[in-house]
Structure formats: structure tokens, C-alpha cells
Coordinates of C-alpha atoms in Angstrom, one line a residue:
M419 CA 34.4 -33.9 16.1
I420 CA 33.8 -30.1 16.5
T421 CA 32.6 -28.6 19.8
Q422 CA 32.7 -25.2 21.6
P423 CA 35.9 -24.1 23.4
D424 CA 36.3 -25.2 27.0
K425 CA 34.5 -22.8 29.4
P426 CA 34.5 -22.0 33.2
A427 CA 32.1 -24.2 35.1
G428 CA 31.0 -24.9 38.7
R429 CA 31.4 -22.8 41.8
G430 CA 35.2 -22.7 41.3
R431 CA 34.8 -21.5 37.7
A432 CA 37.5 -23.9 36.6
V433 CA 37.9 -24.2 32.8
T434 CA 36.1 -27.5 31.9
P435 CA 35.7 -29.4 28.7
S436 CA 32.2 -30.2 27.6
P437 CA 30.8 -33.7 28.1
V438 CA 30.8 -34.3 24.4
K439 CA 34.5 -33.5 24.2
Q440 CA 35.3 -35.8 27.1
R441 CA 33.5 -38.6 25.4
A442 CA 35.3 -38.0 22.1
L443 CA 38.7 -38.0 23.8
E444 CA 37.8 -41.3 25.6
A445 CA 37.0 -42.7 22.1
S446 CA 40.2 -41.3 20.6
V447 CA 38.2 -39.1 18.2
P448 CA 40.1 -35.9 17.2
V449 CA 38.5 -32.7 18.6
L450 CA 38.4 -29.2 17.0
Q451 CA 37.2 -26.2 19.1
P452 CA 36.9 -23.1 16.9
P453 CA 35.8 -19.9 18.7
R454 CA 33.8 -19.0 15.7
L455 CA 33.2 -21.0 12.5
H456 CA 32.6 -17.7 10.7
D457 CA 36.3 -17.0 11.0
A458 CA 38.4 -17.3 7.8
G459 CA 40.0 -20.6 7.0
W460 CA 37.5 -22.9 8.7
P461 CA 35.6 -24.2 5.6
E462 CA 39.0 -25.1 4.1
R463 CA 40.1 -26.9 7.2
L464 CA 36.9 -28.8 7.6
A465 CA 37.1 -29.9 3.9
E466 CA 40.3 -31.8 4.7
Y467 CA 38.1 -34.4 6.5
R468 CA 36.2 -35.2 3.3
A469 CA 33.0 -35.8 5.3
D470 CA 29.8 -37.2 3.7
V471 CA 27.5 -35.4 6.1
A472 CA 27.7 -33.2 9.2
V473 CA 25.4 -33.7 12.2
V474 CA 24.8 -30.6 14.4
A475 CA 23.2 -30.7 17.8
A476 CA 23.1 -27.9 20.4
F477 CA 26.2 -26.2 18.9
G478 CA 25.2 -22.7 19.9
Q479 CA 26.3 -20.9 16.7
I480 CA 24.5 -20.1 13.4
L481 CA 26.8 -21.7 10.9
P482 CA 27.7 -19.9 7.6
K483 CA 26.7 -21.5 4.3
A484 CA 30.3 -22.0 3.4
V485 CA 30.6 -24.4 6.5
L486 CA 27.2 -26.1 6.0
D487 CA 28.0 -26.9 2.4
V488 CA 31.4 -28.6 3.1
P489 CA 30.1 -32.1 3.5
V490 CA 28.9 -33.8 0.3
R491 CA 25.4 -34.4 1.6
G492 CA 25.2 -31.1 3.6
S493 CA 24.5 -30.7 7.3
I494 CA 21.7 -32.2 9.4
N495 CA 20.5 -30.7 12.6
V496 CA 18.7 -32.5 15.5
H497 CA 16.4 -29.9 17.1
G498 CA 14.4 -30.2 20.3
S499 CA 10.9 -29.2 19.0
V500 CA 8.5 -30.0 16.3
L501 CA 9.4 -27.3 13.8
P502 CA 8.5 -24.6 12.8
R503 CA 7.5 -24.0 16.5
Y504 CA 10.3 -23.0 18.9
R505 CA 13.1 -22.2 16.6
G506 CA 16.2 -21.1 18.6
A507 CA 18.6 -21.9 21.4
A508 CA 16.1 -23.0 24.2
P509 CA 13.1 -24.8 22.6
I510 CA 12.6 -27.2 25.5
A511 CA 12.6 -24.6 28.3
W512 CA 10.3 -22.2 26.4
A513 CA 7.8 -24.9 25.4
I514 CA 7.4 -25.7 29.1
M515 CA 7.2 -22.1 30.2
R516 CA 4.5 -21.4 27.6
G517 CA 2.3 -24.2 28.9
E518 CA 2.7 -26.6 26.0
T519 CA 1.6 -30.2 26.6
E520 CA 3.5 -31.7 23.6
T521 CA 6.9 -31.2 22.0
G522 CA 9.3 -33.5 20.1
I523 CA 12.3 -33.8 17.9
T524 CA 12.9 -32.6 14.3
T525 CA 15.8 -33.5 12.1
F526 CA 16.3 -31.1 9.2
Q527 CA 18.6 -30.1 6.4
M528 CA 20.4 -27.0 7.6
D529 CA 20.5 -23.7 5.7
P530 CA 22.1 -20.4 6.9
G531 CA 18.9 -19.4 8.8
M532 CA 18.1 -20.1 12.4
D533 CA 16.4 -23.6 12.3
T534 CA 14.7 -22.7 9.0
G535 CA 15.8 -25.6 6.7
D536 CA 13.7 -28.3 5.2
M537 CA 12.4 -30.9 7.6
L538 CA 13.4 -34.6 7.3
L539 CA 11.8 -36.5 10.2
T540 CA 9.8 -35.5 13.3
E541 CA 8.6 -37.4 16.4
A542 CA 6.3 -35.9 18.9
T543 CA 6.0 -36.7 22.6
P544 CA 3.8 -35.5 25.5
I545 CA 5.3 -33.2 28.1
G546 CA 4.6 -34.5 31.6
P547 CA 2.6 -32.2 33.8
E548 CA 5.4 -32.1 36.4
E549 CA 8.4 -32.6 34.0
T550 CA 11.2 -30.1 34.2
A551 CA 13.3 -28.8 31.4
G552 CA 16.2 -31.0 32.5
E553 CA 14.1 -34.1 32.7
L554 CA 12.5 -33.5 29.3
S555 CA 15.9 -32.7 27.8
A556 CA 17.2 -36.1 28.9
R557 CA 14.2 -37.9 27.4
L558 CA 14.3 -36.0 24.2
A559 CA 18.0 -36.8 23.8
A560 CA 17.1 -40.5 23.6
I561 CA 14.4 -39.7 21.0
G562 CA 16.8 -37.5 19.1
A563 CA 19.5 -40.2 18.9
R564 CA 17.0 -42.7 17.6
L565 CA 15.5 -40.3 15.0
L566 CA 19.0 -39.3 13.9
E567 CA 19.9 -42.9 13.1
R568 CA 16.8 -43.2 10.9
T569 CA 17.7 -39.9 9.2
L570 CA 21.2 -41.0 8.4
D571 CA 19.9 -44.3 7.1
G572 CA 17.6 -42.5 4.8
I573 CA 19.9 -39.6 3.8
G574 CA 19.4 -38.8 0.1
T575 CA 16.0 -40.6 -0.1
L576 CA 14.0 -38.9 2.6
P577 CA 11.6 -36.3 1.3
R578 CA 12.6 -32.7 2.3
I579 CA 9.5 -30.9 3.7
P580 CA 9.7 -27.1 3.6
Q581 CA 8.7 -25.4 6.8
D582 CA 5.6 -23.1 7.0
H583 CA 7.5 -20.0 8.2
A584 CA 4.1 -18.2 9.0
K585 CA 3.7 -20.7 11.9
A586 CA 7.1 -20.3 13.3
T587 CA 7.7 -19.3 17.0
L588 CA 10.9 -18.4 18.6
A589 CA 12.8 -19.8 21.7
P590 CA 15.7 -17.4 22.4
R591 CA 18.6 -18.2 24.6
L592 CA 17.7 -18.2 28.3
K593 CA 18.9 -15.3 30.5
K594 CA 18.9 -15.2 34.3
E595 CA 16.1 -12.7 34.3
D596 CA 13.9 -15.2 32.5
G597 CA 13.6 -17.0 35.8
W598 CA 12.2 -14.1 37.7
L599 CA 8.7 -14.9 39.0
R600 CA 6.0 -12.3 38.5
L601 CA 3.6 -12.9 41.3
H602 CA 0.7 -11.1 39.6
E603 CA 0.6 -14.0 37.1
P604 CA -1.6 -17.1 37.6
A605 CA -0.1 -19.8 39.8
K606 CA -0.2 -22.3 36.8
A607 CA 2.0 -20.0 34.7
L608 CA 4.4 -19.6 37.6
V609 CA 4.7 -23.4 38.0
D610 CA 5.4 -23.7 34.3
R611 CA 8.2 -21.1 34.7
V612 CA 9.6 -23.0 37.6
R613 CA 9.7 -26.2 35.6
G614 CA 11.1 -24.5 32.5
C615 CA 13.9 -22.9 34.5
N616 CA 15.1 -26.1 36.1
P617 CA 18.0 -26.7 35.9
W618 CA 19.0 -23.2 34.7
P619 CA 18.6 -20.4 35.5
G620 CA 16.3 -21.3 38.3
A621 CA 13.0 -19.5 39.2
A622 CA 13.6 -16.7 41.7
L623 CA 11.9 -14.5 44.3
I624 CA 13.1 -12.2 47.1
A625 CA 12.5 -13.5 50.6
A626 CA 13.8 -11.5 53.7
S627 CA 16.0 -9.4 51.3
H628 CA 17.7 -12.5 49.9
R629 CA 17.2 -14.3 46.5
L630 CA 15.4 -17.6 46.8
L631 CA 15.4 -20.1 44.0
I632 CA 12.4 -22.3 43.6
W633 CA 13.2 -25.6 41.9
R634 CA 9.8 -27.4 42.2
A635 CA 6.3 -26.2 42.9
V636 CA 2.6 -27.0 42.4
T637 CA -0.7 -25.1 42.4
V638 CA -3.1 -25.4 45.3
P639 CA -6.9 -25.3 44.9
H640 CA -7.5 -23.1 47.9
P641 CA -9.5 -19.8 47.8
T642 CA -7.8 -16.6 48.9
T643 CA -8.2 -12.9 48.7
A644 CA -4.6 -12.2 49.8
A645 CA -2.4 -10.0 47.7
P646 CA 0.2 -11.7 45.4
G647 CA 3.3 -12.7 47.3
T648 CA 1.5 -13.2 50.7
L649 CA 2.0 -16.4 52.6
V650 CA -1.3 -18.2 53.1
R651 CA -2.0 -21.2 55.4
T652 CA -3.7 -23.9 53.3
G653 CA -3.7 -26.7 55.9
P654 CA -1.7 -28.4 58.7
G655 CA 2.0 -27.9 57.8
A656 CA 1.2 -26.3 54.4
T657 CA 1.8 -22.7 53.6
A658 CA 1.5 -21.4 50.0
L659 CA 2.0 -18.1 48.2
A660 CA -0.8 -16.0 46.8
T661 CA -0.5 -15.1 43.2
G662 CA -2.6 -13.2 40.6
E663 CA -4.8 -16.3 40.3
G664 CA -4.6 -19.2 42.8
L665 CA -1.9 -20.3 45.1
L666 CA 1.6 -21.4 44.4
L667 CA 3.1 -24.1 46.8
P668 CA 6.9 -24.4 46.5
L669 CA 8.2 -27.9 47.3
E670 CA 12.0 -27.5 46.9
V671 CA 13.8 -24.2 47.3
Q672 CA 17.4 -23.0 47.5
P673 CA 18.2 -20.0 49.7
E674 CA 21.1 -17.8 48.5
N675 CA 24.5 -19.5 48.9
R676 CA 23.0 -22.6 50.5
K677 CA 21.9 -26.1 49.3
S678 CA 18.3 -27.0 48.2
I679 CA 15.9 -27.7 51.1
P680 CA 12.2 -28.5 51.5
W681 CA 10.0 -25.4 51.5
E682 CA 8.6 -25.8 55.0
D683 CA 12.1 -26.2 56.4
F684 CA 13.0 -22.9 54.7
L685 CA 10.0 -21.2 56.2
R686 CA 10.8 -22.4 59.7
G687 CA 14.5 -21.4 59.4
A688 CA 13.6 -18.0 58.1
R689 CA 10.8 -17.5 60.6
L690 CA 8.2 -16.8 58.0
G691 CA 4.5 -17.6 58.2
P692 CA 1.0 -16.6 57.1
G693 CA 0.8 -12.9 56.4
D694 CA 4.4 -12.4 55.5
R695 CA 5.2 -11.2 52.0
F696 CA 7.6 -12.2 49.2
T697 CA 8.5 -9.8 46.5
E698 CA 9.5 -10.0 42.9
I699 CA 13.1 -9.3 41.7
A700 CA 13.1 -5.9 40.2
S701 CA 14.0 -5.6 36.5

């Protein structure tokens, strides 16, 4: 089994093996952790295993042709979208952030491009209206495992379907700034960004000079002429944020260096109410 090198994780930044490495060690499966499979000598080292086929899932590197061609039947990828849409490192998050209502899994025969190889099997699934990227990832993992079994059972006999590259869209690796909320955007778009950035990097605003992460939020059908970022009372015990179109009601938030708490608890503790303003994180 091949996985990425151990990396710092958690608040203590302790070097931690990936979950897939931990599971492999529990099963007494040998583990290789190359920093870069482009480095000299790796195709020859992999060839020593005499593999029939390689399966790649969320590896995080574009693999060279010399590595992809080592197994007799080539390399198969399990990808978290219905290709050719959302090629790249973060297809699940970007599908949600761009307001998609359906996604899925594609298995495909890998080539040296970024998710450009011939498709083998696909399975679509609706995206729940409140589903976060983390929740959807867990659900797609189960679909992907099932589709991979079917793919391996049919390897060599499944038709290879070329992708229509003209219909491709990209889903680049997420950065922290992708979570910044732009309050002039419609509330629906902001809710989609909150969902897509959960569990990482989190959707963020500035409140009382501190960064505030919003983990869950909904839109509120309540008329307002308030400027984006202004707190607006929408009913007893309910205070929402004005946006470029409609109101955004956070449900679960996380003040800087604290645990997640309900939105109304945060407002009481911060002594914020109708008329107070939130601001965007400057780029």
C-alpha cells in the first residue's frame, strides 16, 4: 500500500499517520510513503510487487506515466464527481459551493493528465439541501467502495468511455481564503459556501475584530433593506445577517480559539445585536 508521508495534525501539530496507513498496519499490509512518485527509482521499486492493477483514491499527486503503467492492467482512480465535471483535488467541496444538487462517483482508467482518463463506471447521487462536504464525503466513500468492486470485477471487459473535455470543470485544492464569506453575495450562495467549507477550512467573517467560523447556516425569508453584514432581528430570539440578497442565519459558530457554540449564545456573549455590523476578511 502506498500513501503520503506522515504529516503534522491537530492543535499540537504532532506528526500523525493517515487513517489509511493506520488501517494497513493493523492488517499487516506493507506501507510505502514516497515524498514524490516523480522521483527517480520509484517505477522500478513498484514493479517489484508485480501488481495486476493499481487503485488510486485521494492520493494528492499527479502520477507520472511511468508509475501508472507499472501494473499489468494499468491504474484505476476513484473520483468524487461525475466526470468530466469537477476534475481536481476538491470536487465534493466545490460542487456544494457552486450550488450543485447532484454529484457522484466515477471510476476511470488513469492517464498522466488531471482526472482526464477514460471513464469506466459512474453512479450519481443527489446532494442534500443541508449536506456538508464532510457528510457528503462519507456518503460518497461508501458509493465509491461499491463502484470500485464492480470496476475490479469487470476490469478488462468494461467499455472505456472517453471524456468530453469541452465539458470539463475544475475543482482546485481548497485554501483557507476559499472560506471567506463575501457578504455582498446572496444568502443562498453564502450558505452553500458554509456547507462546502465544513469541515475545512471553515467559512469565516470578522466579528468584534476577531475571526468567527460559521459551521452551519440557513437562509431566512425576511425582507430587509439593511446593508450587508448588519444584524437584523427576524423574530423572538432570532437575529440574522443581511447579505447582498436575503438574510443569512448562522446556527453553529466558532469564535477564535474557542469551541463551537450556538449562534445566539455567541451574540449574547459578544453583546452584539440588531444594527451591529460584521465585516468580511480582507484579501
